[in-house]
Amino acid sequence: METIDLLVVGGGIVGLTAAIAAAEGGARVALVDAAINAGSNANAGSLHVQMQSRFIRLFPDQAPNVEASLPLYLSAVKEWERLDREIGPFELVRKGGLMLAESAEQMAFLEQKAAREARQGLHVDLLGRSELDKLAPWLGEQIVGAELCHDEGKLNPLVANVRLRARAIELGVDMQIDHVTGLGQQGHVTVHCASGRVHHCDKVILAAAWGVGSLVQGFGLDLPVRAEPLHMNITEAGAGQINHLIQHAERSITLKQFGSGQIVIGGGWQAQSRGNQDVPGVLAQSLLGNIALAARLVPSIGQLRVIRTWAGMNTTLDGKSLLGGVPGAERIILAVPGDAGYTLGPLCGRAAACLALGNEPPLDIDPFTPGRFSA
Amino acid sequence: MSDQPSGFTFNGRPVALRIGQSVAAALTEAGQRPFRVTAKGEKRGMFCGMGVCQDCLVTVNGVPNQRACMTPARDGMQVATQVAFAALTEQPAVQTQEGRQLAPDVLVIGAGAGGLNAAIAAAGSGAGVVVLDERKVSGGQYYKQAAGAASVLDTQQQDGAALIAAAVSAGVEILSEVEVWGVFEGLLVMAHHEGRALIARPRTLIVATGAFERPRMVPGWTLPGVMTTGAAQTLWRSYRTLPGKRVVVAGSGPLNLQVALELSRGGADVVMVSESARPPHRQPLAAARMVAAGPRLAARGLAMSLGLRQRGVNVAHQTSLSRVVEVENGLKASFKDAHERQIDHLVDAVCMNDGFEPQNEILRLLGADMRYDPAFGHLRCKRDSTMQTSVPQLYAIGDCAGLGGAPAASVEGTIAGLAAASYCRDTPVPDLRKLQSSLAAHRRFQQRLWALYDIGPRDLSAQDDDLVVCRCEEVSLGELRQALGTAPGHAGTVKRATRAGMGRCQGRYCGPVTARMVAERDNRQVEDRSFYAPRVPIKPVSITAILAAQEMLDGND
């Protein structure tokens, strides 16, 4: 019976970085990816640090958990910078993120938010319109001010995904397209796949985002994990102008310019799930609403044409990440970022790899262990 | 204003124009071939001539990225070379004009042979019909009408004009210069028309969007002056503009012969027509079967061949374009004949048609079932005997459902128009047997006609790594090959890894190539899912246009 050190389930940003970290640590690693509806493939490359207003509005019950996790986002961006240096470049730019206010009330909300974030160690400033004009004179004239979070940034996820995948292959990670149908721990871990293949491994990392819920159902864990299909848009290239990651104090939007000159517009507008075998569908009201909002915030993009839209799965949990062994089956390690999965992905991936290899993880995982969901 | 416009400027220099000419036609006539510069500094010009390839972009009166082939030239216009990165400049707030919402019984997209016949049949049965067409003048690619003052060329144009007149007198409303950019579940159609939003919620939708031409991907196929045969035909038939003085026509199929003859008669020096198939007399059985299936059309084909011979145009069979190079006074087009001998010609324009790709974006977006036709190398839309797709009240007619030619498209249009009207009026579908037997005859002829040509997709395995496959993002065959090495499993993975298909043409040219390469690598059949996922917008659409649609719906909901 052939046994490997580690099987990683999920080939997105968490699984890839976990596999890379473990392989760099000398482990024999295989990675199984179902090649369906991966969130990382659809990601738009925002590096989120400040609390996203959409999240506070949509999931108010989870907001305290997100707030408590803010230092994690700071570490996560630093982890991205390390990968960008060592495996990149991924067109990573960290010029900060602007969260815009269109009214005095929104500005007051940002003031409160900024004070809370500063207490968690984030580098934030509040800017009035005149200060904003020096940074971003192209903003719509109705914008009264903004919160600038210096820690935020953006990268090109297409480049990052390709480079990380190539790195994993280079390190000898055995990449397979397959679907896990069942797993159990009796001494080592046995993983059954749809192809009929059975993997025997010392440890397993479940990095399958919303897919982990069903995988651990038999282990007395009731994970409130949800797939959230989201919509994104990209324009043709324009001259470089927008350095910051743009968000809004009240409404759902992220807007940024890639190194290619293209403007990427997203930020959590709903898409339509069409089952696991098909990518989510694009909804008319999301396309119209998302683009119209972008055009009002940054009127200078009005002449550019949208050339593509797409949709992918975001994963939400309880606002906190999930890191650690399954209670009673500790060789099965869960690695699911709480929110902003692409930002948190590499840090979660490395933490999970450390746990699998018996090393000290790069963060205190106590607040994130799966035990909180034991039935 | 005078009837004879004097012209416009290109990069400040005066360009003469004739009424009705597109910007691309006027520039071509003035000898101006490069229109834009790519991100890598390459020059590009008009390629498809029908709004698909997005390579003829120019800046018009300060508005970037306008397709020269779809933009009517106007007196006093300021046209400029399109730079790769358009400046982001705030425009004065657009006075959004009142948009329009439609809810016709039957909405037809495309005013070609199929669409017009569908509209006439539906309107004749008492249905309210609106036709949306992207071009300024109806008729589609087959009937290609003269724009502006140009006189009628031949019976093909005459027939087209009669068909358009019949549609109008049947009470059909034809809206031209409409860019349909979005379709959504429940037959919701979003479009842009003369600066205004147009939103349609029809009871039935007939898609008649035709096909675009498959290129021969050889080194140099992206150079200005290399264009599709259809683009050259539009220049001549619609605008009386020759693509150049010295011309070669390359590829396979009867359109190449027809256009070569038209250009020759129009005064071009057609140096050679290369046809990769064997000549009909070397395939006597297949030729005889074709003649038996359609003696009248076969006679037209023979007349074209004789016409070319009389004019001294050399039709070289079993000969294929192998390379185009820019030289001092034009383009050097190189060919390989059956004996692998190289033939070079110095020309101004290279016209290429190597078959067709259906414009099936709307059908795929709405989830209509498709099947792959390996002989033609493209998808065919599954339809019932009334041309209804697997999506209720969605009909597909003509080449968008798989190549079938204009005569078949016309009959399919009539059938779909009658069926859609019957649905709307809740009346039984009339007896379609005569139409269906005529359709069967047209299809038989088409099948036998294409058997004489080399209609399958080209194999790129002999090409070098540096061949450009994705025109927009300038992705090479070598990059695609490298991506294949990582076992991508799907064309979408290759797209994300290489950017092939991420540009303005939305993967129309590289997409089919990538889908086939991935399927071949994995030893799998090509199917609908092999291709890039269909997504809105169907064509690039300005943010301002989307804003207009949003404001209109906001105001009404």
CSV table of C-alpha atoms in Angstrom, one decimal, chain B residues 198-351:
chain,number,residue,atom,x,y,z
B,198,LEU,CA,-33.1,49.5,-26.3
B,199,ILE,CA,-34.5,46.8,-24.2
B,200,ALA,CA,-36.7,44.1,-25.6
B,201,ARG,CA,-38.9,41.4,-24.0
B,202,PRO,CA,-40.3,39.6,-27.0
B,203,ARG,CA,-42.7,36.7,-26.8
B,204,THR,CA,-40.6,34.8,-29.3
B,205,LEU,CA,-37.0,35.4,-30.4
B,206,ILE,CA,-35.6,34.3,-33.8
B,207,VAL,CA,-31.9,34.4,-33.9
B,208,ALA,CA,-30.5,34.9,-37.4
B,209,THR,CA,-27.0,36.2,-36.7
B,210,GLY,CA,-25.2,34.4,-39.5
B,211,ALA,CA,-21.6,33.4,-39.4
B,212,PHE,CA,-18.2,35.0,-39.6
B,213,GLU,CA,-15.3,33.9,-41.6
B,214,ARG,CA,-12.7,31.4,-40.5
B,215,PRO,CA,-9.2,32.7,-41.2
B,216,ARG,CA,-6.1,30.8,-42.4
B,217,MET,CA,-3.8,31.3,-39.5
B,218,VAL,CA,-0.4,31.7,-41.1
B,219,PRO,CA,2.6,34.0,-40.2
B,220,GLY,CA,1.5,37.5,-41.2
B,221,TRP,CA,-2.2,36.9,-41.0
B,222,THR,CA,-2.6,39.9,-38.7
B,223,LEU,CA,-0.8,42.4,-40.9
B,224,PRO,CA,-2.8,45.4,-42.2
B,225,GLY,CA,-3.9,44.6,-45.7
B,226,VAL,CA,-4.7,41.0,-44.9
B,227,MET,CA,-8.5,40.7,-44.5
B,228,THR,CA,-11.3,38.2,-44.9
B,229,THR,CA,-12.7,37.6,-48.3
B,230,GLY,CA,-16.1,38.9,-47.0
B,231,ALA,CA,-14.4,42.1,-45.8
B,232,ALA,CA,-13.1,42.7,-49.3
B,233,GLN,CA,-16.5,41.9,-50.7
B,234,THR,CA,-18.2,44.4,-48.4
B,235,LEU,CA,-15.7,47.1,-49.5
B,236,TRP,CA,-16.6,46.5,-53.1
B,237,ARG,CA,-20.3,45.6,-53.0
B,238,SER,CA,-21.3,48.1,-50.3
B,239,TYR,CA,-18.9,50.9,-50.8
B,240,ARG,CA,-17.4,50.5,-54.3
B,241,THR,CA,-14.0,50.5,-52.8
B,242,LEU,CA,-11.3,48.0,-53.8
B,243,PRO,CA,-9.3,46.4,-51.1
B,244,GLY,CA,-6.2,47.2,-53.1
B,245,LYS,CA,-5.0,47.3,-56.7
B,246,ARG,CA,-3.1,43.9,-56.6
B,247,VAL,CA,-5.0,41.3,-54.7
B,248,VAL,CA,-4.8,37.5,-54.0
B,249,VAL,CA,-7.7,35.5,-52.6
B,250,ALA,CA,-6.8,32.4,-50.5
B,251,GLY,CA,-8.6,29.6,-48.8
B,252,SER,CA,-11.4,27.2,-49.7
B,253,GLY,CA,-14.9,27.5,-50.9
B,254,PRO,CA,-17.1,29.2,-53.5
B,255,LEU,CA,-17.2,32.7,-51.9
B,256,ASN,CA,-13.5,33.1,-52.8
B,257,LEU,CA,-14.3,32.5,-56.4
B,258,GLN,CA,-17.2,34.9,-56.4
B,259,VAL,CA,-15.4,37.7,-54.7
B,260,ALA,CA,-12.3,37.2,-56.9
B,261,LEU,CA,-14.5,37.7,-60.0
B,262,GLU,CA,-16.3,40.7,-58.5
B,263,LEU,CA,-13.0,42.4,-57.6
B,264,SER,CA,-11.6,41.6,-61.0
B,265,ARG,CA,-14.6,43.1,-62.7
B,266,GLY,CA,-14.3,46.1,-60.4
B,267,GLY,CA,-10.8,46.8,-61.7
B,268,ALA,CA,-8.6,45.0,-59.3
B,269,ASP,CA,-5.6,42.9,-60.5
B,270,VAL,CA,-6.5,39.6,-59.0
B,271,VAL,CA,-3.1,37.9,-59.2
B,272,MET,CA,-4.3,34.5,-58.0
B,273,VAL,CA,-7.0,32.6,-56.2
B,274,SER,CA,-5.6,29.7,-54.2
B,275,GLU,CA,-8.0,26.9,-53.4
B,276,SER,CA,-6.7,24.2,-51.1
B,277,ALA,CA,-9.1,21.5,-52.4
B,278,ARG,CA,-8.6,19.5,-55.6
B,279,PRO,CA,-10.3,20.9,-58.7
B,280,PRO,CA,-13.8,19.6,-59.4
B,281,HIS,CA,-12.7,17.6,-62.5
B,282,ARG,CA,-10.4,15.7,-60.2
B,283,GLN,CA,-13.4,14.7,-58.0
B,284,PRO,CA,-15.8,13.8,-60.8
B,285,LEU,CA,-18.2,11.8,-58.7
B,286,ALA,CA,-18.6,14.4,-56.0
B,287,ALA,CA,-18.9,17.1,-58.7
B,288,ALA,CA,-21.6,15.1,-60.5
B,289,ARG,CA,-23.5,14.6,-57.2
B,290,MET,CA,-23.4,18.4,-56.6
B,291,VAL,CA,-24.7,19.2,-60.1
B,292,ALA,CA,-27.5,16.6,-59.7
B,293,ALA,CA,-28.5,18.2,-56.4
B,294,GLY,CA,-28.6,21.7,-57.8
B,295,PRO,CA,-28.1,22.2,-61.5
B,296,ARG,CA,-28.9,25.9,-61.4
B,297,LEU,CA,-26.5,26.8,-58.6
B,298,ALA,CA,-23.9,24.5,-60.1
B,299,ALA,CA,-24.2,26.4,-63.4
B,300,ARG,CA,-23.7,29.6,-61.5
B,301,GLY,CA,-20.5,28.2,-60.0
B,302,LEU,CA,-19.3,27.1,-63.4
B,303,ALA,CA,-20.0,30.5,-64.8
B,304,MET,CA,-17.9,32.0,-62.1
B,305,SER,CA,-15.0,29.7,-63.0
B,306,LEU,CA,-15.3,30.5,-66.7
B,307,GLY,CA,-15.6,34.3,-65.9
B,308,LEU,CA,-12.3,34.1,-63.9
B,309,ARG,CA,-10.6,32.2,-66.7
B,310,GLN,CA,-11.8,34.7,-69.3
B,311,ARG,CA,-10.4,37.5,-67.2
B,312,GLY,CA,-7.1,35.6,-66.9
B,313,VAL,CA,-7.3,35.0,-63.2
B,314,ASN,CA,-5.4,32.0,-62.2
B,315,VAL,CA,-7.2,29.6,-59.9
B,316,ALA,CA,-4.6,27.4,-58.3
B,317,HIS,CA,-6.0,24.3,-56.8
B,318,GLN,CA,-4.3,22.3,-54.0
B,319,THR,CA,-2.5,25.5,-53.2
B,320,SER,CA,-2.5,27.2,-49.8
B,321,LEU,CA,-1.3,30.4,-48.4
B,322,SER,CA,1.7,29.8,-46.2
B,323,ARG,CA,3.0,33.3,-45.2
B,324,VAL,CA,2.5,37.0,-45.6
B,325,VAL,CA,5.4,39.4,-45.1
B,326,GLU,CA,5.3,43.2,-45.2
B,327,VAL,CA,7.7,44.5,-47.8
B,328,GLU,CA,8.5,48.0,-49.0
B,329,ASN,CA,5.7,48.4,-51.6
B,330,GLY,CA,3.1,46.0,-50.3
B,331,LEU,CA,2.7,42.5,-49.0
B,332,LYS,CA,4.6,39.5,-50.1
B,333,ALA,CA,2.1,36.5,-50.0
B,334,SER,CA,3.7,33.1,-50.3
B,335,PHE,CA,1.9,29.9,-51.2
B,336,LYS,CA,2.7,26.2,-51.3
B,337,ASP,CA,1.3,24.2,-54.2
B,338,ALA,CA,0.5,20.5,-54.3
B,339,HIS,CA,4.2,19.7,-55.0
B,340,GLU,CA,5.3,21.9,-52.0
B,341,ARG,CA,6.7,24.5,-54.5
B,342,GLN,CA,6.6,28.0,-53.2
B,343,ILE,CA,4.8,30.7,-55.2
B,344,ASP,CA,5.3,34.4,-54.2
B,345,HIS,CA,3.1,37.3,-55.2
B,346,LEU,CA,3.6,41.0,-54.4
B,347,VAL,CA,0.1,42.5,-53.6
B,348,ASP,CA,-1.7,45.2,-51.8
B,349,ALA,CA,-4.3,43.0,-50.2
B,350,VAL,CA,-4.6,39.4,-49.2
B,351,CYS,CA,-8.2,38.1,-48.9
